[in-house]
PDB file of C-alpha atoms in Angstrom:
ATOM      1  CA  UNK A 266       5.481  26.304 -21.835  1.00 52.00           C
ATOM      2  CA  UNK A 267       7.827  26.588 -19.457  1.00 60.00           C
ATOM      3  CA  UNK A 268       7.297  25.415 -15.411  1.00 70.00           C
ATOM      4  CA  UNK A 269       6.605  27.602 -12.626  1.00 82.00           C
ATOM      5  CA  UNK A 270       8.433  28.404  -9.563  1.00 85.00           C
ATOM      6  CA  UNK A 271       6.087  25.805  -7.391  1.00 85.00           C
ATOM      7  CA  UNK A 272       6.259  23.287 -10.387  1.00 84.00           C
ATOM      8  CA  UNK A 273       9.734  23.311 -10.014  1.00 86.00           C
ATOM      9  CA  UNK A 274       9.367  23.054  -6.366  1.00 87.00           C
ATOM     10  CA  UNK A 275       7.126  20.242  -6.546  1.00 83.00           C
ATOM     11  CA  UNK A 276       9.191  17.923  -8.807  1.00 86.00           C
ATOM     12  CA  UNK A 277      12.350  18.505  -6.397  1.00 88.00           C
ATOM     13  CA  UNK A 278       9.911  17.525  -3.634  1.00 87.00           C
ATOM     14  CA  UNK A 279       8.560  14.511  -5.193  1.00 85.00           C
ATOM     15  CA  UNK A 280      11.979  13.186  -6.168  1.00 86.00           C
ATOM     16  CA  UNK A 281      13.182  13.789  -2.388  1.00 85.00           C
ATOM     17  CA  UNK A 282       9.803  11.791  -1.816  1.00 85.00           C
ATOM     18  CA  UNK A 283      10.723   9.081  -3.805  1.00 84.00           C
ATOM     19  CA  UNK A 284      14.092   8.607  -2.528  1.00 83.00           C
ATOM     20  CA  UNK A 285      13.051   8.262   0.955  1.00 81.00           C
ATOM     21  CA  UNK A 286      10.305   5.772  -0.042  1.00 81.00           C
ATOM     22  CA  UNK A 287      13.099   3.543  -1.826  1.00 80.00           C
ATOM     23  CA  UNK A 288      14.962   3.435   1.530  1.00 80.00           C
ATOM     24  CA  UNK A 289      14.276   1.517   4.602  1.00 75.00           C
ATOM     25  CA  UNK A 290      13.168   3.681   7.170  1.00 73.00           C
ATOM     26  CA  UNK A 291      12.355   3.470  10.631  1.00 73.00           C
ATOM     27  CA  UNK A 292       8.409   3.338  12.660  1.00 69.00           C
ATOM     28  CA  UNK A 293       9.062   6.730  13.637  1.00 73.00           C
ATOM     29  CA  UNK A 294      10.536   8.225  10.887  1.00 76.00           C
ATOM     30  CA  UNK A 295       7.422  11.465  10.198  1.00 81.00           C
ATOM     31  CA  UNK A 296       9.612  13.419   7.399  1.00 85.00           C
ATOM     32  CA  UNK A 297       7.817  11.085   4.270  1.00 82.00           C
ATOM     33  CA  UNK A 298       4.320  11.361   5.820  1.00 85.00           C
ATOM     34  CA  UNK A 299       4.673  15.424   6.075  1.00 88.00           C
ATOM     35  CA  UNK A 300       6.716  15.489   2.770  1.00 87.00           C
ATOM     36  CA  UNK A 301       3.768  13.865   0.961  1.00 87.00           C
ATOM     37  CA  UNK A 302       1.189  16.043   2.732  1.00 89.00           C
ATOM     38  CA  UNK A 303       3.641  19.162   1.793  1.00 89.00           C
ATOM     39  CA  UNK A 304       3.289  17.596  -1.610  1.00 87.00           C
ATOM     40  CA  UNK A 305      -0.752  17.241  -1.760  1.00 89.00           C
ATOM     41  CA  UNK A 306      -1.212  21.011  -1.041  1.00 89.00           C
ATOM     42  CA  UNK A 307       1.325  22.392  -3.647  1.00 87.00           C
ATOM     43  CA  UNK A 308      -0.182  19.783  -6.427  1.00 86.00           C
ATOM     44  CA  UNK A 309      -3.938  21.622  -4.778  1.00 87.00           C
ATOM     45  CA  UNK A 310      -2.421  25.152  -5.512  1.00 88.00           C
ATOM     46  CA  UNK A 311      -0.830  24.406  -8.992  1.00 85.00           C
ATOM     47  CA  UNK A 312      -3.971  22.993 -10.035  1.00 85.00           C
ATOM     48  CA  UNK A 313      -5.753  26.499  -9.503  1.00 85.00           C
ATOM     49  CA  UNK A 314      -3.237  28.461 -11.295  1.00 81.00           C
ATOM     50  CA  UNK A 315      -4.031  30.184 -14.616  1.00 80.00           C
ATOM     51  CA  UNK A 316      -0.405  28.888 -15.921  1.00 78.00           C
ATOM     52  CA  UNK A 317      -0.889  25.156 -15.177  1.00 80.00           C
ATOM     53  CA  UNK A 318       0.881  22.694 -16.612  1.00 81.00           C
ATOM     54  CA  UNK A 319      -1.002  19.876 -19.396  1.00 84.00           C
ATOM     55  CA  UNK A 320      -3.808  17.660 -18.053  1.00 84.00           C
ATOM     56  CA  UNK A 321      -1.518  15.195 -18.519  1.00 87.00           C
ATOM     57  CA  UNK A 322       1.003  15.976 -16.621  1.00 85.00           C
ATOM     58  CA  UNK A 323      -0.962  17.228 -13.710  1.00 86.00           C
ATOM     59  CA  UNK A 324      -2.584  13.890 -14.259  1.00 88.00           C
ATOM     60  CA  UNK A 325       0.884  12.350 -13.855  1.00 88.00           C
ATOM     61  CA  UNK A 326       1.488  14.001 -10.804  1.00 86.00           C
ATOM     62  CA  UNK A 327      -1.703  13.212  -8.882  1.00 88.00           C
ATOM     63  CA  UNK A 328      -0.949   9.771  -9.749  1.00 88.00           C
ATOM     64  CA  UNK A 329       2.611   9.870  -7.984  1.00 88.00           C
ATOM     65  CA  UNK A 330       1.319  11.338  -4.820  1.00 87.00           C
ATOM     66  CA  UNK A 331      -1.579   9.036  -4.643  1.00 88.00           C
ATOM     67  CA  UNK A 332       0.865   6.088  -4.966  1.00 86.00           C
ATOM     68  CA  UNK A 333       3.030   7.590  -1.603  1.00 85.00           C
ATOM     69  CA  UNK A 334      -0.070   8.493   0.258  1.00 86.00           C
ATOM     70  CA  UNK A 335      -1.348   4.699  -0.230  1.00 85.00           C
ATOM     71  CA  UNK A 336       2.060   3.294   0.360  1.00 83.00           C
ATOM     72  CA  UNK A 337       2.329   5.472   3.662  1.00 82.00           C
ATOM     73  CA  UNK A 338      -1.235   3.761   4.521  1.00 84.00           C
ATOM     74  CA  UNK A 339      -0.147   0.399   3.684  1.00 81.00           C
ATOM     75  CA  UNK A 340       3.044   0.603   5.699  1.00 80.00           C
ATOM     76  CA  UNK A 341       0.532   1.358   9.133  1.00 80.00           C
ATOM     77  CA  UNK A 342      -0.982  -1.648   8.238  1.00 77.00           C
ATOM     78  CA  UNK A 343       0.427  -4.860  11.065  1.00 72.00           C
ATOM     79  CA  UNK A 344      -0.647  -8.064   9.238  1.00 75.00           C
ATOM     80  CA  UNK A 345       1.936  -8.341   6.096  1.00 71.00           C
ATOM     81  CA  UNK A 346      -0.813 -10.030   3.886  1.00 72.00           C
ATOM     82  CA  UNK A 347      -2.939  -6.856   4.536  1.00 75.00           C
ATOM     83  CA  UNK A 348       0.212  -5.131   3.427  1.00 73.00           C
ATOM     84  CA  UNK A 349       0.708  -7.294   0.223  1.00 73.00           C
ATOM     85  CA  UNK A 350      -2.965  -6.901  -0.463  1.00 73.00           C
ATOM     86  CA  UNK A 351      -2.869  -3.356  -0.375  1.00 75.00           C
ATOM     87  CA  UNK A 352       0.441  -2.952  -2.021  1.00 73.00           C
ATOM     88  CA  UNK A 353      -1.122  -4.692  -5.090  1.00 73.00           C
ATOM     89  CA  UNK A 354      -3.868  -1.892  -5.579  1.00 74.00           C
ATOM     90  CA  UNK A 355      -1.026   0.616  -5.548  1.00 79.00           C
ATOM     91  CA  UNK A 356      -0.673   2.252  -9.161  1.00 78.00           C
ATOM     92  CA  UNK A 357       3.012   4.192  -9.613  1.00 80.00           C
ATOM     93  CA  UNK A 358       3.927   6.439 -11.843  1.00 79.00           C
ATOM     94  CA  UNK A 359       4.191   5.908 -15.819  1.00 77.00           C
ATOM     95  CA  UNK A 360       7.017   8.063 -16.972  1.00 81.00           C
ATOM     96  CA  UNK A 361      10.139   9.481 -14.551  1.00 80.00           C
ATOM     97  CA  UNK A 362      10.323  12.277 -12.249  1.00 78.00           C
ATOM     98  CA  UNK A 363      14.006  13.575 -13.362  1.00 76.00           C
ATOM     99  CA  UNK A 364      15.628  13.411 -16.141  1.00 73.00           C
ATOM    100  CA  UNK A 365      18.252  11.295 -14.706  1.00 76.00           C
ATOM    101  CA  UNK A 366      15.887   8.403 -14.301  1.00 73.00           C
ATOM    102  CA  UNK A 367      15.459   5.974 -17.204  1.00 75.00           C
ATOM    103  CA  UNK A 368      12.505   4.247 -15.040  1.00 75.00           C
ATOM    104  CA  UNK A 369       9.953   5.857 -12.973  1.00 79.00           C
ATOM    105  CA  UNK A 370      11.137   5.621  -9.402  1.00 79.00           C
ATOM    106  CA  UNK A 371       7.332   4.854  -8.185  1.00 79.00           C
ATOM    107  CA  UNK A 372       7.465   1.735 -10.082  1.00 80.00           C
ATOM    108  CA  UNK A 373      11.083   0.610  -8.475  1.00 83.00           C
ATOM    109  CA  UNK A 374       9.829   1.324  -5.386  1.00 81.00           C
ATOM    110  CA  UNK A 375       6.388  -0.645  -5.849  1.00 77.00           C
ATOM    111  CA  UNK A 376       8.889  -3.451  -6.818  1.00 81.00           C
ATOM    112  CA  UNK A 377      10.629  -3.196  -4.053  1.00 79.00           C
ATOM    113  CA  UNK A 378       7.989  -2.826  -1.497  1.00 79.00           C
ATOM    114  CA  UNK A 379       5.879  -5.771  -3.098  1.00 77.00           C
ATOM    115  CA  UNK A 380       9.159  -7.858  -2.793  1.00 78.00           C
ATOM    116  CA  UNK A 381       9.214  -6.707   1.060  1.00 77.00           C
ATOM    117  CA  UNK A 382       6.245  -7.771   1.995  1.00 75.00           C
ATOM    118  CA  UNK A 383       6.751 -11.491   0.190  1.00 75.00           C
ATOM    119  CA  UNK A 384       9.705 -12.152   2.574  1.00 75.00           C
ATOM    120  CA  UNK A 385       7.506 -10.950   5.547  1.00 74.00           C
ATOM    121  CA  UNK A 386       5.228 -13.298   4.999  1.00 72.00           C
ATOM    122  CA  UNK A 387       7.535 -16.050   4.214  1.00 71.00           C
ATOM    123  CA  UNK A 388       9.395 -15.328   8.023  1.00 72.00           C
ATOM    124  CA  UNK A 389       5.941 -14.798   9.392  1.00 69.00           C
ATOM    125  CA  UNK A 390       5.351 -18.516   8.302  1.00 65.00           C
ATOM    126  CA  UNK A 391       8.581 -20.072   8.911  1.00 64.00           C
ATOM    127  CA  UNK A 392       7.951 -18.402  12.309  1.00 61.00           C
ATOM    128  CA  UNK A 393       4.612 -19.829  13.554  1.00 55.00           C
ATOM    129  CA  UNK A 394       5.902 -23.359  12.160  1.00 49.00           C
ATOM    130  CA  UNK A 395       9.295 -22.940  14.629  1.00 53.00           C
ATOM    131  CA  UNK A 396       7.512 -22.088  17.312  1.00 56.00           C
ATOM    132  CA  UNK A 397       5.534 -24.498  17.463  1.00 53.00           C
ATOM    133  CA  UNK A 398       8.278 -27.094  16.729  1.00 50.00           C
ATOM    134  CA  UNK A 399      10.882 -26.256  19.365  1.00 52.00           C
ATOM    135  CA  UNK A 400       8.956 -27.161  22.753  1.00 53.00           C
ATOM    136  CA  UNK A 401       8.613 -30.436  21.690  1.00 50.00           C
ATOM    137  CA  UNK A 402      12.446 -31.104  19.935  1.00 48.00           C
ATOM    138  CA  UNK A 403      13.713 -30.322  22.976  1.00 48.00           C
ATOM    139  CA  UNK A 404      11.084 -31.937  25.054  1.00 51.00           C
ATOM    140  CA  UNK A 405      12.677 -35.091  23.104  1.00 46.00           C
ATOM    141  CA  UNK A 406      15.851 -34.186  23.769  1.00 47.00           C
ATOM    142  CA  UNK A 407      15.700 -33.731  27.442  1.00 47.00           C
ATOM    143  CA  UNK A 408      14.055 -37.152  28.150  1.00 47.00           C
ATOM    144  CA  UNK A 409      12.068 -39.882  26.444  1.00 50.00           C
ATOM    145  CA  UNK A 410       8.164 -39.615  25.754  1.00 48.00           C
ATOM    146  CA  UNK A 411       5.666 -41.436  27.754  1.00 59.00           C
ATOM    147  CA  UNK A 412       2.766 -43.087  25.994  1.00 63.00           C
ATOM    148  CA  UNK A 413       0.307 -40.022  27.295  1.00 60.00           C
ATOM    149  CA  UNK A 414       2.898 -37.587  26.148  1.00 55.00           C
ATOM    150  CA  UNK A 415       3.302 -39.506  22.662  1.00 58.00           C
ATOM    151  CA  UNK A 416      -0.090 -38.993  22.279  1.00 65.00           C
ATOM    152  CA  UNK A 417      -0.214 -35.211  22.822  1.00 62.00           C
ATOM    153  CA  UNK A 418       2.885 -35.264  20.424  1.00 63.00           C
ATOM    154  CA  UNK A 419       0.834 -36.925  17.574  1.00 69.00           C
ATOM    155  CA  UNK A 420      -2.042 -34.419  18.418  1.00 70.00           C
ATOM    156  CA  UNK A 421       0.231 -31.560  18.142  1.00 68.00           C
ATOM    157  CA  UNK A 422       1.750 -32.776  15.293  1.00 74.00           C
ATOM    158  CA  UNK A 423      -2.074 -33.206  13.575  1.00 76.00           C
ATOM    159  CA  UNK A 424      -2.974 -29.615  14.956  1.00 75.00           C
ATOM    160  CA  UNK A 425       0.172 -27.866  13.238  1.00 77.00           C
ATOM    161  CA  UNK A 426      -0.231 -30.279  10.357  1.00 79.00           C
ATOM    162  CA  UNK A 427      -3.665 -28.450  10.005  1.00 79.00           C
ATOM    163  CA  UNK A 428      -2.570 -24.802  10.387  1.00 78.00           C
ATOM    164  CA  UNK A 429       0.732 -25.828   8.051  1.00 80.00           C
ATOM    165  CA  UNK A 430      -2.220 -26.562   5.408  1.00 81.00           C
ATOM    166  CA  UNK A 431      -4.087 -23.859   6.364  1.00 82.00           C
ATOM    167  CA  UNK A 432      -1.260 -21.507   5.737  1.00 82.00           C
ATOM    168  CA  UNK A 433      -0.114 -23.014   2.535  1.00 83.00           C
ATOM    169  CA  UNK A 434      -4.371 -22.774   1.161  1.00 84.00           C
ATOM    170  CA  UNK A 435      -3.917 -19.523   2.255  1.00 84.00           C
ATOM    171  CA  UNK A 436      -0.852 -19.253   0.749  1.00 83.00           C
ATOM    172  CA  UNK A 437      -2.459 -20.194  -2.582  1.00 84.00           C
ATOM    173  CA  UNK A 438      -5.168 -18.091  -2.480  1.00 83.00           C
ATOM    174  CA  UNK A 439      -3.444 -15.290  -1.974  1.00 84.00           C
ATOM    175  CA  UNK A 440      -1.039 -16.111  -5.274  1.00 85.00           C
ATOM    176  CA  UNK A 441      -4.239 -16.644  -6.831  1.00 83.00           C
ATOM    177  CA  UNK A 442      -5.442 -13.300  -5.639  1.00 85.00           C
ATOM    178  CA  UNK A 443      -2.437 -11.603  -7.221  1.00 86.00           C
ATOM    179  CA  UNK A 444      -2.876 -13.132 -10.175  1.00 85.00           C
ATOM    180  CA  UNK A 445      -6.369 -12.360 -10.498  1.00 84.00           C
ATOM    181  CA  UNK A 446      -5.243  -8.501 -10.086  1.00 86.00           C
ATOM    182  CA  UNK A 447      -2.599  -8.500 -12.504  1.00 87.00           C
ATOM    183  CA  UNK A 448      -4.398 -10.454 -15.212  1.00 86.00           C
ATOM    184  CA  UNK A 449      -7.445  -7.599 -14.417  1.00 86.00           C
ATOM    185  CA  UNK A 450      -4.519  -5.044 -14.531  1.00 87.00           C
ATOM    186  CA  UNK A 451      -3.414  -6.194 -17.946  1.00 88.00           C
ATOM    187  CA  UNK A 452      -6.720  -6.052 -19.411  1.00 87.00           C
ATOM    188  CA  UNK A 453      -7.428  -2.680 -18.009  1.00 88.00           C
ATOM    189  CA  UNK A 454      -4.515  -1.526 -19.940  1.00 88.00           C
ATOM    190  CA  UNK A 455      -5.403  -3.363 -23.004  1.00 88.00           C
ATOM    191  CA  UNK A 456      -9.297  -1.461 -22.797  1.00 88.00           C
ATOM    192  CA  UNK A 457      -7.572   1.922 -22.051  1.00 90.00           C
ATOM    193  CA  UNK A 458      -5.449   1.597 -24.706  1.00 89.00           C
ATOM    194  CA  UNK A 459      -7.769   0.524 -26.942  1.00 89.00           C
ATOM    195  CA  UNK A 460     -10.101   3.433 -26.226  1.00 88.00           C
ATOM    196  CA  UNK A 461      -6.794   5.715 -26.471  1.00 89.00           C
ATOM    197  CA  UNK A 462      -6.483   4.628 -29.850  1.00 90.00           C
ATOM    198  CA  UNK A 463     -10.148   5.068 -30.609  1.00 89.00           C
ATOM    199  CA  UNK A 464      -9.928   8.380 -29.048  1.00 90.00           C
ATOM    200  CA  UNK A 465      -7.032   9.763 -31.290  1.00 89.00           C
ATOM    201  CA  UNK A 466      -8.517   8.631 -34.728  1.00 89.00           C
ATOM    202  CA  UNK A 467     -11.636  10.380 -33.142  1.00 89.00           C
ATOM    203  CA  UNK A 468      -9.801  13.151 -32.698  1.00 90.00           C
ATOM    204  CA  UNK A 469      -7.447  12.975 -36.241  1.00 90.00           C
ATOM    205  CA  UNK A 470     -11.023  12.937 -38.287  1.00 90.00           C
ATOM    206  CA  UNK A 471     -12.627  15.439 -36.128  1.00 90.00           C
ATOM    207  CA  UNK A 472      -9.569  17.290 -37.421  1.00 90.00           C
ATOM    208  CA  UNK A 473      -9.560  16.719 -40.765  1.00 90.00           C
ATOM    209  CA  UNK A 474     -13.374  17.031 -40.773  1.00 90.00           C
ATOM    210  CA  UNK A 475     -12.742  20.808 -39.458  1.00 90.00           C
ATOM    211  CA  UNK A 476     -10.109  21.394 -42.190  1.00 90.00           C
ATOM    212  CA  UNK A 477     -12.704  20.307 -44.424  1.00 90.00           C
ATOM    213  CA  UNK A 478     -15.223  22.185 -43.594  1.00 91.00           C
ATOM    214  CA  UNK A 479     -12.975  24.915 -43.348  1.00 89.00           C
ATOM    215  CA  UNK A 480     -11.846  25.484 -46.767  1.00 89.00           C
ATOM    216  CA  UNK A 481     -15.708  24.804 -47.794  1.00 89.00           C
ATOM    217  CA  UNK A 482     -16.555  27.465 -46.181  1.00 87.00           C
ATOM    218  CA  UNK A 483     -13.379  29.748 -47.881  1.00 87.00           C
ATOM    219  CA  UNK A 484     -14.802  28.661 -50.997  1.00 85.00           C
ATOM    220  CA  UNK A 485     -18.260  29.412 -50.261  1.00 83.00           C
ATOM    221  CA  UNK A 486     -16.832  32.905 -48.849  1.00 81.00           C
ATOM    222  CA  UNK A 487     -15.464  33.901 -52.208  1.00 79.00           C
ATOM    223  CA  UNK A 488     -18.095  32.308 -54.065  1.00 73.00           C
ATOM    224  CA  UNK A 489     -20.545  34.417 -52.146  1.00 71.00           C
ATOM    225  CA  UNK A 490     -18.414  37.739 -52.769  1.00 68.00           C
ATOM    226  CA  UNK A 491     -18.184  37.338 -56.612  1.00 66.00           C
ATOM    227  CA  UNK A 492     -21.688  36.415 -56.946  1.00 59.00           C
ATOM    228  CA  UNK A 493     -22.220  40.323 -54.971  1.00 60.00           C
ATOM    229  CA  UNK A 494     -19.769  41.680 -57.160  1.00 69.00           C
ATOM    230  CA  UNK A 495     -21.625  40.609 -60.323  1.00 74.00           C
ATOM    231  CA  UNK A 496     -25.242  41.891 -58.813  1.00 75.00           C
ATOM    232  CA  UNK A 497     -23.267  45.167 -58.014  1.00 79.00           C
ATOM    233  CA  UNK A 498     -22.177  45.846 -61.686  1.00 82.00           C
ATOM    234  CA  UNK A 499     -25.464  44.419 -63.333  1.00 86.00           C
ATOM    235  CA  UNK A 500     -27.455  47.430 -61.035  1.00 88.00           C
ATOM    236  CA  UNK A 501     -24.802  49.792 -61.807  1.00 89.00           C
ATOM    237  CA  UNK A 502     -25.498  48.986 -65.402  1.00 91.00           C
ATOM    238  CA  UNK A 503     -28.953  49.412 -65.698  1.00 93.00           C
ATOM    239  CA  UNK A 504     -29.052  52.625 -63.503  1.00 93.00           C
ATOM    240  CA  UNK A 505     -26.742  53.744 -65.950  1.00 93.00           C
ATOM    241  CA  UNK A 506     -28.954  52.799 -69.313  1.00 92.00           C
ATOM    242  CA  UNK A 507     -32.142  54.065 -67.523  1.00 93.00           C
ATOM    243  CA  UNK A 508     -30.489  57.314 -66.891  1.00 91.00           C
ATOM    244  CA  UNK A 509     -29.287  57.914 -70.477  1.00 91.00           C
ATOM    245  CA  UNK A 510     -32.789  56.569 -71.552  1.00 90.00           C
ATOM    246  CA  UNK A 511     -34.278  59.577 -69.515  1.00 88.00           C
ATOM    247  CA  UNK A 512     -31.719  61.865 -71.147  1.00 87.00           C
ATOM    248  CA  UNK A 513     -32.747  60.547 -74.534  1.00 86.00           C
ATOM    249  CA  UNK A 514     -36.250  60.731 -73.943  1.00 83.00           C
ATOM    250  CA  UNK A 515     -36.400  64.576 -72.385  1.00 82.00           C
ATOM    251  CA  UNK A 516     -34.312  65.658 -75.520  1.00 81.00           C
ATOM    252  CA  UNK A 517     -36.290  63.952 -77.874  1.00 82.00           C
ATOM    253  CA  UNK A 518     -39.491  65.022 -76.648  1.00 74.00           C
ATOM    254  CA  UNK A 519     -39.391  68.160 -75.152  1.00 66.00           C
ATOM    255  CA  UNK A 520     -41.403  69.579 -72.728  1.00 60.00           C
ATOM    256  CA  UNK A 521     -44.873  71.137 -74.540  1.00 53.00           C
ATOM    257  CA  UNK A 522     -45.654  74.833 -73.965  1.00 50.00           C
TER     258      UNK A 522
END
């Protein structure tokens, strides 16, 4: 079937969509946030026309414009692991917008975004460990250290010892996190496509089940109409033999006076 004027309209829009989201933008850029609102009502209307495309498809769709919605959310988000975290539960697209794309954009763009947020993190860290290093390099380089300031050096040095292993636990866990989701990922794709399968040879004998019963019930159809067809000339025979009975009869015996 072919698409509709505001199918056509939304695919444009979502590939505009996607291309902004693969760029870096600016805090106060609004045009993606009111593009994927634009976006949310035109998927609302196409699902309530008669002429909508497959479940699929419109399946498809919703998926795309859930993925920009929740990347719009995570991007308002100030802590970068909240980002990450969020960024993780994201689900893009499965097959491309355009026919010029050999990948789904969504997924090049989770990529990319995921990749973003690593390298925040890592200059968030090398950050707080800087800043906390420089007051005393050039505290050291300005003039010696007294025994009382040694002693708030080796303090220091213990205190961002401990948030240095505090970052790299949390660190860990957070790796461990993300590899908890993508191993639960992977197996959510291995049940859906195992039920998928299970589904379609459902759906093959269902079919050939219907063909079955189908031609049984041609058969039974014709076997039904000869068996009527037999009946009808049996009656019409023995109407006909009673009549020339009664013919027989009268002229043989004929009527007394």
């Amino acid at each position: 079937m072919a698409a509709t004027r505001l199918e056509l309209n939304l695919m444009r829009l979502l590939s505009r969509c996607e291309a902004l989201a693969a760029e870096r933008r600016d805090p106060e850029e609004w045009r993606l946030e009111k593009y994927v609102a634009a976006l949310e009502d035109m998927l609302r209307e196409l699902k309530k026309q008669s002429s909508k495309p497959a479940p699929e498809l419109l399946n498809e769709y919703s998926r795309k414009v859930d993925f920009l919605k929740g990347l719009l959310e995570a991007e308002k988000l100030v802590r970068s692991t909240k980002k990450a975290l969020a960024n993780q539960f994201l689900a893009p697209g499965r097959t491309p917008t355009t026919a010029k794309e050999r990948t789904p954009a969504t997924k090049t763009v989770h990529l990319q975004t995921k990749a973003r947020c690593t390298g925040q993190m890592r200059s968030e860290l090398l950050g707080t460990v800087c800043r906390h290093l420089t007051p005393i390099f050039l505290r050291v380089e300005a003039k010696g250290l007294t025994s009382d300031e040694k002693q708030s050096a080796v303090e220091l040095d213990a205190v961002l010892q401990h948030h240095q292993d505090m970052q790299e636990k949390l660190a860990e866990e957070m790796l461990s996190l993300a590899r908890s989701l993508k191993n639960n990922t992977l197996a959510a794709q291995n049940v859906i496509k195992q039920d998928n399968q299970t589904l379609s040879h459902s759906l093959r004998m269902a079919d050939q089940n219907f063909e079955k019963l189908k031609d049984e019930s041609d058969r039974l159809e014709q076997h039904t109409k000869k068996s009527v067809n037999w009946l009808l000339w049996i009656m019409l025979i023995v109407v006909c033999f009673i009549f020339i009975s009664m013919i027989l009869f009268i002229r043989i015996f004929p009527k007394l006076k």
